[in-house]
Coordinates of C-alpha atoms in Angstrom, one line a residue:
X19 CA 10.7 -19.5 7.1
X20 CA 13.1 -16.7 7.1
X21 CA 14.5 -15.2 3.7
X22 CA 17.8 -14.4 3.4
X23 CA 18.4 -11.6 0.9
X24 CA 22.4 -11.4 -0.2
X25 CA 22.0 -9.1 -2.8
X26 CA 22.7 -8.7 -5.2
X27 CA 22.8 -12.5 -6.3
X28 CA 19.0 -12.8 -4.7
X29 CA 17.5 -15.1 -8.1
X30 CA 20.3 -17.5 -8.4
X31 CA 20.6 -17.9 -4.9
X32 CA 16.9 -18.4 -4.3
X33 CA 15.0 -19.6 -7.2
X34 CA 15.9 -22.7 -9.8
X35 CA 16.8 -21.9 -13.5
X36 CA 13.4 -23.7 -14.0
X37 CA 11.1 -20.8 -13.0
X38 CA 12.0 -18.7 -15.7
X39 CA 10.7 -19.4 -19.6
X40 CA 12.1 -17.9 -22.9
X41 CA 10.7 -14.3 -24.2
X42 CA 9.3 -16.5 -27.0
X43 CA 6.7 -17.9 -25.0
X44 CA 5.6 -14.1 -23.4
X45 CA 4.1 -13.5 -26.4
X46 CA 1.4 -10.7 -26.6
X47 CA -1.9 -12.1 -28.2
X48 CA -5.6 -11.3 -27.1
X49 CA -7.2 -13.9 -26.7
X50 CA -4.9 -16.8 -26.8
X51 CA -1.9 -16.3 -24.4
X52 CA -1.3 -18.2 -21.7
X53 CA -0.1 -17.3 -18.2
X54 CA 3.7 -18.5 -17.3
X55 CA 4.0 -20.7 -14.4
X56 CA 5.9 -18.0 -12.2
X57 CA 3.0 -18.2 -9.8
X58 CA 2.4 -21.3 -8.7
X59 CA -0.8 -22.6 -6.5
X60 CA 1.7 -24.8 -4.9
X61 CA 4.8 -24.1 -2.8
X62 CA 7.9 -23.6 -4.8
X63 CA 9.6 -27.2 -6.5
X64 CA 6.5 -29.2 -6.1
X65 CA 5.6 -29.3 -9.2
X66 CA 5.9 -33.1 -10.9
X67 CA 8.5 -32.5 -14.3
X68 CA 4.6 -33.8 -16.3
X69 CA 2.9 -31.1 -14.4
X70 CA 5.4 -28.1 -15.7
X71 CA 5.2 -29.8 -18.9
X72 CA 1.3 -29.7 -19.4
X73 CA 1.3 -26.0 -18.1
X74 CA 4.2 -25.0 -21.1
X75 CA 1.5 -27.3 -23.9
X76 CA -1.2 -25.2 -22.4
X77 CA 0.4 -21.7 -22.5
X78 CA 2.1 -22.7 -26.4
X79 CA -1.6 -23.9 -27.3
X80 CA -4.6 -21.7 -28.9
X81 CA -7.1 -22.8 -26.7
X82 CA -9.5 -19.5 -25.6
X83 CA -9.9 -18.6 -22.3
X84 CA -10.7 -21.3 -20.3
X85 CA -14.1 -21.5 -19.3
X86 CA -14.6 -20.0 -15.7
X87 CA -16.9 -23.4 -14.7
X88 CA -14.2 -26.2 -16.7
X89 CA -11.3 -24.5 -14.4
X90 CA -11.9 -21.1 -12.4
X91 CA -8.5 -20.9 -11.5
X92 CA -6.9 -21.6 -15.4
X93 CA -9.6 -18.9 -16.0
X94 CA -8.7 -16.4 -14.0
X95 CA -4.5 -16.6 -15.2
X96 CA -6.1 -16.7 -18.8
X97 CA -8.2 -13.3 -18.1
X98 CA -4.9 -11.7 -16.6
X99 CA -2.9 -12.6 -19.6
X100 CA -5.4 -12.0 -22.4
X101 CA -6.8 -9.0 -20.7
X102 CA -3.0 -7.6 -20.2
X103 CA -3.1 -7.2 -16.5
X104 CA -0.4 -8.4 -15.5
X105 CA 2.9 -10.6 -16.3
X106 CA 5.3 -12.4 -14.2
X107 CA 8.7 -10.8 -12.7
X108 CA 12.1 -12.8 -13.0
X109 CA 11.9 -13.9 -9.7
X110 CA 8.8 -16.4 -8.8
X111 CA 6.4 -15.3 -7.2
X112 CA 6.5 -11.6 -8.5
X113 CA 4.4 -9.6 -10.9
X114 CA 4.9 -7.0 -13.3
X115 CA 1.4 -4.7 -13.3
X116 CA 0.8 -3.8 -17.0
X117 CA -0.5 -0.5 -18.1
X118 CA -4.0 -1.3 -17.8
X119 CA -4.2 -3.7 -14.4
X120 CA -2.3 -0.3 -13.1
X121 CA -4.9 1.5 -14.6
X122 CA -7.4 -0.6 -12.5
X123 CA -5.0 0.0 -9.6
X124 CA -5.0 4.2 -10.0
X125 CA -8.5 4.2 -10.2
X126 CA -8.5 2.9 -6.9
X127 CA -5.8 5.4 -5.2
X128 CA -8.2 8.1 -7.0
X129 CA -11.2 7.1 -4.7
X130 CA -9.9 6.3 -1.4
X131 CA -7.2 9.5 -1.8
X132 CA -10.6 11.8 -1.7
X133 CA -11.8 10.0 1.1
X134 CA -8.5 10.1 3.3
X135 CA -8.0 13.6 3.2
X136 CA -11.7 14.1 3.9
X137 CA -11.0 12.1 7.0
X138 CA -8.2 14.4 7.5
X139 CA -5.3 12.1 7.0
X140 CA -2.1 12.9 4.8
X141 CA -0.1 11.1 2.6
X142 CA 3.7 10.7 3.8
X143 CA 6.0 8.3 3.1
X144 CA 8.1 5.8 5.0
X145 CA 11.6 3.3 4.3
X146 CA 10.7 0.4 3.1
X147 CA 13.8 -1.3 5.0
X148 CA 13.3 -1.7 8.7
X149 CA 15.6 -2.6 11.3
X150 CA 15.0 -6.2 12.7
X151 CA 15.2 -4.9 16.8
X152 CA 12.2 -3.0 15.5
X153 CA 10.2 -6.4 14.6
X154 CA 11.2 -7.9 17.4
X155 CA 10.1 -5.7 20.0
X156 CA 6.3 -6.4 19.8
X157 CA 5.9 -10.2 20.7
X158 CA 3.1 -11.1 18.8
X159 CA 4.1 -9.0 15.6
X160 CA 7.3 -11.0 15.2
X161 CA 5.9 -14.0 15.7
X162 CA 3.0 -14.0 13.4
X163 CA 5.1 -12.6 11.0
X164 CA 8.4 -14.1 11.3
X165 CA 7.3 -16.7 8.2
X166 CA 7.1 -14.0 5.7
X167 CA 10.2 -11.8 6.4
X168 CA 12.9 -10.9 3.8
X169 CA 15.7 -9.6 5.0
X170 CA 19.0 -8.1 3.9
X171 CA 22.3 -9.4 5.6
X172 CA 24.6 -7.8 2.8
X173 CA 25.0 -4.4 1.4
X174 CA 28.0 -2.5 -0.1
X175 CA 29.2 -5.8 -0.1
X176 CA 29.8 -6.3 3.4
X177 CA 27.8 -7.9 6.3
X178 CA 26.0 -5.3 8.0
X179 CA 25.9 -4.9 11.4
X180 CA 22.1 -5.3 12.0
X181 CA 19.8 -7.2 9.1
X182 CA 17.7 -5.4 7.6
X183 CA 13.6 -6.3 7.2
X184 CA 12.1 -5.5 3.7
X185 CA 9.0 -3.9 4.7
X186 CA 6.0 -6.3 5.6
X187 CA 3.9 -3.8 7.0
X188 CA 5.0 -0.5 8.9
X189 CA 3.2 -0.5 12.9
X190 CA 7.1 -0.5 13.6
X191 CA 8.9 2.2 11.7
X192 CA 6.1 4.5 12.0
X193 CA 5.8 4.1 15.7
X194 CA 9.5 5.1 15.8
X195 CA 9.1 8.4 14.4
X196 CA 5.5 8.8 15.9
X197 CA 7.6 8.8 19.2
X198 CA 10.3 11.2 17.8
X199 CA 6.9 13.6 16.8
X200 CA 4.4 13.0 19.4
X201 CA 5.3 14.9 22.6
X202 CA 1.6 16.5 23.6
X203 CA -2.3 15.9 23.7
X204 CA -2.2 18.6 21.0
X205 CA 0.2 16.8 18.9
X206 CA -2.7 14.5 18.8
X207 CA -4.6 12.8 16.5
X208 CA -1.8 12.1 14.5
X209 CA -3.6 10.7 11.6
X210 CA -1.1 9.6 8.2
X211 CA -1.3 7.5 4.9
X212 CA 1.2 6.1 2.5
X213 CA 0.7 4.3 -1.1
X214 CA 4.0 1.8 -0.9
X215 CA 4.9 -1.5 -1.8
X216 CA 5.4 -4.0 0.8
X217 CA 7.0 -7.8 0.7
X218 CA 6.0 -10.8 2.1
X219 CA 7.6 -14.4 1.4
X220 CA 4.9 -16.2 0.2
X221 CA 5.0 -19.8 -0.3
X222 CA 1.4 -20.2 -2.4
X223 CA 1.1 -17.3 -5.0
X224 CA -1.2 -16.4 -7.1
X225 CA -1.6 -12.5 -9.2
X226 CA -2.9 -9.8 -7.6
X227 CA -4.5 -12.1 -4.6
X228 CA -1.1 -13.1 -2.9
X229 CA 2.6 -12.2 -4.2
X230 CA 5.7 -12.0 -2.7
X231 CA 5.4 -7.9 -3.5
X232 CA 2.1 -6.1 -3.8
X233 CA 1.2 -2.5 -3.6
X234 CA -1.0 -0.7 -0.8
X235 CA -2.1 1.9 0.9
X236 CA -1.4 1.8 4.6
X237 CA -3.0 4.5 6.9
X238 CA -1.8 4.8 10.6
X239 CA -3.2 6.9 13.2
X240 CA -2.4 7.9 17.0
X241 CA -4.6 9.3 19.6
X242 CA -4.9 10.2 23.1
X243 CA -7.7 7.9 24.0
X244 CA -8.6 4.1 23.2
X245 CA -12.6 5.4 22.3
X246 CA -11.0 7.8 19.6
X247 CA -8.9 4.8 18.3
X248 CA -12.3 2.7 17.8
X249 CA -14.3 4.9 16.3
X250 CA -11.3 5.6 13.8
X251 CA -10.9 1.8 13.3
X252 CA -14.4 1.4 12.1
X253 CA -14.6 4.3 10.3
X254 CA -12.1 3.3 7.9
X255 CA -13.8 -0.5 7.5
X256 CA -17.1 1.9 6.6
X257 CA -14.7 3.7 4.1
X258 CA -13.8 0.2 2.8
X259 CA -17.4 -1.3 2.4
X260 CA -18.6 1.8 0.6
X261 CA -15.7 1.8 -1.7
X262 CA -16.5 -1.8 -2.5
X263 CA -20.2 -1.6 -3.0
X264 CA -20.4 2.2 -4.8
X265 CA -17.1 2.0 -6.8
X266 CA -16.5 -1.9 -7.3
X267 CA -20.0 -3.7 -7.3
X268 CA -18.4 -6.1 -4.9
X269 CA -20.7 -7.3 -1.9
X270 CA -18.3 -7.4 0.7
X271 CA -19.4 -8.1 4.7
X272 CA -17.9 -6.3 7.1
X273 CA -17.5 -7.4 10.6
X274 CA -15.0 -8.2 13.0
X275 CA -12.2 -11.4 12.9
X276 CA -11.7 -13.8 15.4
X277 CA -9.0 -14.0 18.0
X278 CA -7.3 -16.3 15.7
X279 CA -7.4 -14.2 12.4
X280 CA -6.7 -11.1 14.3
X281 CA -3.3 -9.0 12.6
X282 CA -0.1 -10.1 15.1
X283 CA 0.1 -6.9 17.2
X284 CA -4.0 -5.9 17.4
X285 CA -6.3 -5.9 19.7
X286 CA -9.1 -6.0 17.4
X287 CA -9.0 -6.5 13.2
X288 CA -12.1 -5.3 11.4
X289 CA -12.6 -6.9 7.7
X290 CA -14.8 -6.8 4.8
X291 CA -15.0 -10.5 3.5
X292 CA -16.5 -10.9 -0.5
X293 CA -17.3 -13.8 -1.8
X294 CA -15.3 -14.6 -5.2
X295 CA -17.1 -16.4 -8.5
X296 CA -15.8 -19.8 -7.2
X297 CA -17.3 -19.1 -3.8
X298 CA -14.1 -18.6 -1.8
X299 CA -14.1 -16.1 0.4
X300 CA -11.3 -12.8 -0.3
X301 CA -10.6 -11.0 2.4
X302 CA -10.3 -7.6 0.3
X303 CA -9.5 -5.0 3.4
X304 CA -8.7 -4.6 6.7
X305 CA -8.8 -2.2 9.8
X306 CA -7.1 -2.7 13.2
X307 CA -7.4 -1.6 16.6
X308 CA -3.7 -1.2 18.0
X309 CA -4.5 -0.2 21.5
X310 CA -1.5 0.6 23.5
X311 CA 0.7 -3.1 21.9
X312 CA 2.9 -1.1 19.5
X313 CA 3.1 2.3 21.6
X314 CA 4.0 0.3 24.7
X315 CA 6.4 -1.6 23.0
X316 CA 8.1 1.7 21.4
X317 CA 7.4 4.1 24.3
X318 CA 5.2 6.3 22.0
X319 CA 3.7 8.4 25.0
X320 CA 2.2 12.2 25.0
X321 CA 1.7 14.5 28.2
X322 CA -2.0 14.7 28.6
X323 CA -3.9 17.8 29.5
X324 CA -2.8 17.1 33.2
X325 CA 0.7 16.7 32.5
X326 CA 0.8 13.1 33.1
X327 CA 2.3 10.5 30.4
X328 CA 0.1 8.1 28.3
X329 CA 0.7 5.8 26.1
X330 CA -1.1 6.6 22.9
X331 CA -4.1 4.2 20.9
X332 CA -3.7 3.4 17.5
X333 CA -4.8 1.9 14.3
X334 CA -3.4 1.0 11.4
X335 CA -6.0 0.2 8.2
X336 CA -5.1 -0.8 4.6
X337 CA -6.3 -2.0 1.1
X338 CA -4.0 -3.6 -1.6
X339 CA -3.8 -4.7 -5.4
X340 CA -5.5 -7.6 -4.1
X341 CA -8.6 -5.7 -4.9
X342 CA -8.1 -5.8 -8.7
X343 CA -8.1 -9.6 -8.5
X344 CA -11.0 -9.5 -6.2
X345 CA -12.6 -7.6 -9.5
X346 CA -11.7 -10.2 -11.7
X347 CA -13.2 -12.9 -9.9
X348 CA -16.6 -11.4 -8.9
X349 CA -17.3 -10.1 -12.3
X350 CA -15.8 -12.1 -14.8
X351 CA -17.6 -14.4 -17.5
X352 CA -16.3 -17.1 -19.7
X353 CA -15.8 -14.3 -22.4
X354 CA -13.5 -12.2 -19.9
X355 CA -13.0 -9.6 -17.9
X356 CA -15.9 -7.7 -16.8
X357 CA -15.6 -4.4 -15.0
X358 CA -17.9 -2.0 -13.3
X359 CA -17.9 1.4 -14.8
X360 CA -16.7 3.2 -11.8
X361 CA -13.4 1.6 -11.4
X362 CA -12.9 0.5 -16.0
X363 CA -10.3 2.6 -16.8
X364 CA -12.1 2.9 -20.0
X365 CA -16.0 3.1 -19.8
X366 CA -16.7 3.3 -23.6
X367 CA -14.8 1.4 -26.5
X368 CA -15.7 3.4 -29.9
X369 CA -15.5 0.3 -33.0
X370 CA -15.6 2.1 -36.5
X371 CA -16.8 -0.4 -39.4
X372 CA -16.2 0.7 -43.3
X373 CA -15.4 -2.2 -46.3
X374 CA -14.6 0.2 -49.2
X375 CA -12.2 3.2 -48.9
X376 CA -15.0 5.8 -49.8
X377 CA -16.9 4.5 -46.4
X378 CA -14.0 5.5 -44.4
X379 CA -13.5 9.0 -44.1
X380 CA -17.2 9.7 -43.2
X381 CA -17.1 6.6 -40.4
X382 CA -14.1 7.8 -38.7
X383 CA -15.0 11.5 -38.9
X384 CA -18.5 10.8 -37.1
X385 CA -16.6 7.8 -35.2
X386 CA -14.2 11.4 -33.9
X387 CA -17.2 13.2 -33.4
X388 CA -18.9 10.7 -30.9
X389 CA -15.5 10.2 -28.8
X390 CA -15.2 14.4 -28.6
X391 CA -18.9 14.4 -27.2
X392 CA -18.5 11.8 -24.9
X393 CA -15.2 13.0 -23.8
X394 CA -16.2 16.3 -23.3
X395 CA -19.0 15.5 -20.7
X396 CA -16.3 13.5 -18.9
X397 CA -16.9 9.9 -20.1
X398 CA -13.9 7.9 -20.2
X399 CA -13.8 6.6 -24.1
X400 CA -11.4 5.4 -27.0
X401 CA -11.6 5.0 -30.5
X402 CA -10.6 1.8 -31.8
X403 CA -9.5 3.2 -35.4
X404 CA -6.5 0.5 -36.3
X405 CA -6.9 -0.8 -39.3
X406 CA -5.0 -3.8 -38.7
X407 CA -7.8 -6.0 -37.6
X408 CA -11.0 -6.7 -38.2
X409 CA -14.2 -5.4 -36.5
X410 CA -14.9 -8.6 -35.1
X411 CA -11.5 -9.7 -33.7
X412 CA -12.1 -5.5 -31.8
X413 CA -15.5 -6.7 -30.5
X414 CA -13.9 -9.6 -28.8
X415 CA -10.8 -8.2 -27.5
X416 CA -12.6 -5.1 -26.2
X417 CA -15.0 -7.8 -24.7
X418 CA -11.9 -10.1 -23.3
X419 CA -11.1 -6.6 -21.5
X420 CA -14.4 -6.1 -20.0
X421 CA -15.2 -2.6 -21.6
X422 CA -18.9 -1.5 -20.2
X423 CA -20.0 0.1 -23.4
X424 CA -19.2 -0.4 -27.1
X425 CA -20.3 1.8 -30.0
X426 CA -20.6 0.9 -33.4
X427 CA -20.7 3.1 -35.9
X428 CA -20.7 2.1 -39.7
X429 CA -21.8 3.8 -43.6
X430 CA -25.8 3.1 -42.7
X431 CA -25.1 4.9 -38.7
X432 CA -23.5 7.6 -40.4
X433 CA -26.8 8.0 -42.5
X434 CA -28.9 7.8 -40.5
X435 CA -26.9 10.1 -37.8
X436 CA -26.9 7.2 -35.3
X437 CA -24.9 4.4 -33.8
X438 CA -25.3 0.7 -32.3
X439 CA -24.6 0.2 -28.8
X440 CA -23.5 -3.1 -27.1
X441 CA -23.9 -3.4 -22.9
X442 CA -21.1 -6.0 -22.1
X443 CA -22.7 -7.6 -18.9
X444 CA -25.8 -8.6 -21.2
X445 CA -24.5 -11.0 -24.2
X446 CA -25.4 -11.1 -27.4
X447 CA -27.9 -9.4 -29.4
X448 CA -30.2 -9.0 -26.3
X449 CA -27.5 -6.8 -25.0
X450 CA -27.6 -4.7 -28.1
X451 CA -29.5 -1.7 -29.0
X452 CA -29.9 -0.2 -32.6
X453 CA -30.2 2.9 -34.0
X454 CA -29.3 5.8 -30.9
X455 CA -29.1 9.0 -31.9
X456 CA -25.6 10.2 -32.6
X457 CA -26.9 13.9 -31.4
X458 CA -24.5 14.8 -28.4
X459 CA -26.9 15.4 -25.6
X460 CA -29.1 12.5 -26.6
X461 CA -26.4 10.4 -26.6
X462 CA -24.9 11.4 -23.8
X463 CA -27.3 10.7 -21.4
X464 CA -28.5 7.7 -23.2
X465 CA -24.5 6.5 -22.3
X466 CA -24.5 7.7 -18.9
X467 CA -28.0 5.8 -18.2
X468 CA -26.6 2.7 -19.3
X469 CA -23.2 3.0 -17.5
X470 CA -25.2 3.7 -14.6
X471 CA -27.2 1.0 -15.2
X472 CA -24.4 -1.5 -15.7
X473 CA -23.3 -0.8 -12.4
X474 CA -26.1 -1.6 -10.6
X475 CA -27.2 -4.8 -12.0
X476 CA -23.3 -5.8 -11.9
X477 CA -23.9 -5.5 -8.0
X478 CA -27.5 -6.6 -7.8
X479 CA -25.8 -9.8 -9.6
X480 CA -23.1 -10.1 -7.4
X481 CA -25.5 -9.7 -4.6
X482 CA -27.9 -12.6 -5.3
X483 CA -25.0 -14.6 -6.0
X484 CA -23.3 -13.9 -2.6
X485 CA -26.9 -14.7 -0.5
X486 CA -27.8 -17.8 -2.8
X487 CA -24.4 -19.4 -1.6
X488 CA -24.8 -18.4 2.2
X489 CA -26.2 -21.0 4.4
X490 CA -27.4 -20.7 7.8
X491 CA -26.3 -23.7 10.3
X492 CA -27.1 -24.7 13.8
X493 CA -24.6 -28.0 13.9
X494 CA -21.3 -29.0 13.0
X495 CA -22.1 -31.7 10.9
X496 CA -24.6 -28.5 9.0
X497 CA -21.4 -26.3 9.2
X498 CA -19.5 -29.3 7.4
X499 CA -22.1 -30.1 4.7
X500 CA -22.4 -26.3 3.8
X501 CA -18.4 -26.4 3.5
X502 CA -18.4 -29.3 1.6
X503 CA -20.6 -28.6 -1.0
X504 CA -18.9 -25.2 -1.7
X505 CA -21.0 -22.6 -0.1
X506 CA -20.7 -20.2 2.9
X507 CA -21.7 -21.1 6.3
X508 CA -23.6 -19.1 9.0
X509 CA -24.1 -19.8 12.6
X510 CA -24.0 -18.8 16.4
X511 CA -20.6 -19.5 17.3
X512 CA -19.2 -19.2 20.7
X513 CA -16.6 -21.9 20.9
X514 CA -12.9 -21.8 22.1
X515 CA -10.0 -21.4 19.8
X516 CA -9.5 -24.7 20.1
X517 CA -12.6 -25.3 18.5
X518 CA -11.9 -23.1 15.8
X519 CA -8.8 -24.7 14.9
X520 CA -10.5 -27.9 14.9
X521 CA -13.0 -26.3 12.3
X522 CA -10.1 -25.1 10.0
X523 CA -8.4 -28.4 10.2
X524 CA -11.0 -30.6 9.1
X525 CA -13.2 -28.4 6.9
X526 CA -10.3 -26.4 5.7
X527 CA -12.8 -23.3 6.5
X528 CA -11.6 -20.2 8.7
X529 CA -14.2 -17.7 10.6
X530 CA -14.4 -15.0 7.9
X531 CA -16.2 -12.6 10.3
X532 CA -18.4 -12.0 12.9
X533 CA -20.7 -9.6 11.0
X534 CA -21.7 -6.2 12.1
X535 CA -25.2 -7.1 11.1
X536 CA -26.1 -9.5 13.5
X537 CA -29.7 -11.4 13.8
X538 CA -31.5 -10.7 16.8
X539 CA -33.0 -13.0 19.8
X540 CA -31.6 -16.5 21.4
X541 CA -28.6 -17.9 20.0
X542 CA -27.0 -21.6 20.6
X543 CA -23.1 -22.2 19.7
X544 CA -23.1 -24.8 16.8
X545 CA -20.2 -26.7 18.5
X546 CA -21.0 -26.4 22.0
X547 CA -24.5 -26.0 22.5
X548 CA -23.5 -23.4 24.5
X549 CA -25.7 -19.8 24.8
X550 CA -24.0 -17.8 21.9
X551 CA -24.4 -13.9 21.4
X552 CA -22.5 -13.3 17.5
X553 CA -23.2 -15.7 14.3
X554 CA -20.0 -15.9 12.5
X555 CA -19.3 -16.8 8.8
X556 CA -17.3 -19.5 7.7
X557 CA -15.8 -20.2 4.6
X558 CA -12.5 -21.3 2.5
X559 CA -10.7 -18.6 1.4
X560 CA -7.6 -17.4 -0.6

């Protein structure tokens, strides 16, 4: 459906009273809040007056955070709560990023920024309100995305003449001033990014993975010939995968969507598919292939070398905050969060310990000392030194927050001029080491070797996890039992749509991908029995 915006009346207008909760019950705890039912997993007003009344008892009770195998999706709202990611908006649906989930979110921008500009793209910036002829004059655009349009009718109080979108995506505006900018081959590439925040009317919501707002980056490019526009295309799916494995110790697959799943308006969508802790599948970027839909469509043409007019080839390519919640779910443990040191916006958590008043001053001055060090030789570090709680309430909220490293430093460290260092992907004492020297360059490396270390067994984890849960299928009935019981399926697929649709509709499971890494020799379509040339994954997804 089509949203109506009539500002500036937009909650009471759209949303029930019922949505919204008292400040009371927003209240800021570590490891016992519970997430407000703003985001629903169900559309808006289905939710049963005993349902909304179990979710308030759960969010006023002083449970922990749910265990990620009881209930991974009551895990994953606790983790956003207690870890202080996010909250919810006024209106349902939306989020409010909190300091550190925009931490998350910057560290992000910080990675694939370098890489843009090394690719020799720019950031810009474009409206985010678009007029609605511009939807509608690509076919396929407004029709795949006609369901998740807002639009404006009213502003200043009066009708306006033509509605206004809120930005979805921005093939449409962009291509307008591409043509206004574009005139000559040497005009060309055209090559541009922007960090914005785009809105989509989302019926099933959930934080980070799928909100009515989110924040992106979307990159758009122009060039003056349609092998140009490919290799662009997959270069920035290549960008994509790297960032995931180096940066987030995600596992992702790249390859290319079906017909079906391809973006309205592209000839060709390329996508890097990661498998989340519950198994579903996150698609967590994507790349397109415009061709000549959007240029035709606008006239976006350039005289070529010849002097004769061409219609440029295009792509448009784009990552959101759907990446921190594809963070949270591959990592995570029943404790919490659990990041990868790249991407944790702080690597090392610095946990003083002192009883008497005499122990203090020598703790926290060495505790000073080991955060200078650490900061100097550019490790990302804080010192806990509150004195409002207790060293063991800091261990588990720094835990709950998925901090890599933690160092403990008490009377005896001081001493002995060393500290205690706890690895949070390995619990427990087994995760702990005793007695490190506090000297700067020993320390220091021992620090970075462990951060680095962290980071790859996070992925090597991830990894196992992700093949153990793949399983390769030559039938349907295979295809449906792999579905079934939870897992992945792979197999030579070279079925219609119809097919397809047929697969989604009874297994609930979409084609992920067709992988770029394909096995080799004689293939046989699992529905048809048909010769096949691609395997393709299937899988349920969010």
């Amino acid at each position: 459906m089509v949203a109506s915006l009539r500002l500036p009346s937009l909650t009471s207008l759209l949303f029930p009273a019922t949505t919204r909760y008292p400040a009371t019950l927003r209240r800021a705890v570590c490891l016992r809040n519970r997430p407000l039912t703003g985001f629903a997993t169900a559309p808006s007003g289905t939710a049963s007056p005993e349902t909304k009344s179990t979710e308030v008892d759960r969010l006023r009770s002083d449970r922990a955070v749910t265990p990620r195998s009881q209930d991974f999706n009551a895990w994953y709202l606790d983790v956003i709560a207690s870890a202080e990611l996010a909250d919810y908006g006024p209106v349902r649906g939306t989020m409010v990023i909190r300091p550190y989930g925009y931490a998350i979110w910057e560290a992000i921008q910080e990675y694939l920024n370098v890489k843009f500009k090394e690719t020799g793209h720019s950031n810009m910036y474009f409206p985010q309100f678009i007029p609605y002829s511009f939807i509608e004059k690509e076919a396929s655009h407004v029709e795949g995305f006609s369901p998740e349009l807002a639009l404006v009718t009213v502003g200043g109080g009066k009708e306006l003449e033509e509605k206004l979108v809120v930005r979805p995506t921005s093939e449409t505006i962009v291509n307008h001033m591409f043509t206004q900018w574009i005139h000559s081959y040497r005009d060309l590439p055209l090559m541009i990014n922007q960090w914005a925040n785009v809105t989509r009317w989302e019926m099933r919501t959930k934080p980070f993975i799928r909100t009515l707002e989110f924040l992106w980056q979307e990159g758009h490019t122009a060039h003056a010939t349609p092998e140009e526009a490919e290799k662009e295309a997959k270069q920035m799916i290549e960008i994509y995968t790297r960032f995931a494995f180096e940066q987030t110790a995600i596992p992702v697959i790249p390859g290319r969507k079906s017909k079906l799943e391809t973006f309205a308006g592209a000839d060709i969508t390329y996508t890097i598919e990661a498998m989340m802790g519950d198994r579903k599948a996150l698609q967590a970027g994507t790349s397109h292939n415009l061709g000549q839909n959007f240029s035709r469509a606008f006239g976006t043409q350039f005289a070529d070398e010849n002097g004769e007019r061409q219609h440029v080839w295009q792509t448009s390519w784009a990552v959101s905050t759907r990446f921190v919640g594809g963070i949270i779910m591959t990592h995570g443990d029943d404790t919490g969060l659990m990041l990868p040191p790249k991407i944790a916006p702080i690597q090392v958590v610095i946990v003083p310990i002192w009883k008497k008043d005499t122990e203090k001053t020598g703790v926290l001055s060495a505790a000073s000392s080991v955060k200078e060090a650490l900061q100097t030789a550019g490790v990302r570090v804080k010192l806990d030194d509150t004195d409002q709680r207790t060293p063991g309430w800091k261990f588990n909220f720094w835990e709950m927050k998925g901090i890599p490293l933690r160092i403990e430093i008490g009377p005896r460290d001081v001493s002995s001029n060393s500290v205690v260092v706890s690895r949070r992907d390995i619990p427990g004492k087994a995760g702990k080491v005793f007695g490190i020297s506090m000297e700067p360059s020993t320390l220091v490396a021992y620090v970075k070797e462990k951060l680095d270390e962290i980071q790859s067994s996070l992925l090597e984890k991830a990894l196992s996890f992700r093949d153990s849960n793949i399983v390769d299928v030559n039938s349907y009935d295979e295809l449906k039992d792999a579905i079934s019981s939870g897992k992945w399926a792979r197999g030579p697929w070279s079925a219609s749509d119809a097919d397809e649709q047929r697969v989604k509709e009874e297994t609930g499971a979409t084609i992920r991908c067709f992988p770029f890494e394909q096995t080799q020799g004689t293939k046989t379509c699992l529905m048809t029995g048909n010769p096949a040339e691609e395997v393709a994954i299937f899988a349920k997804s969010y």
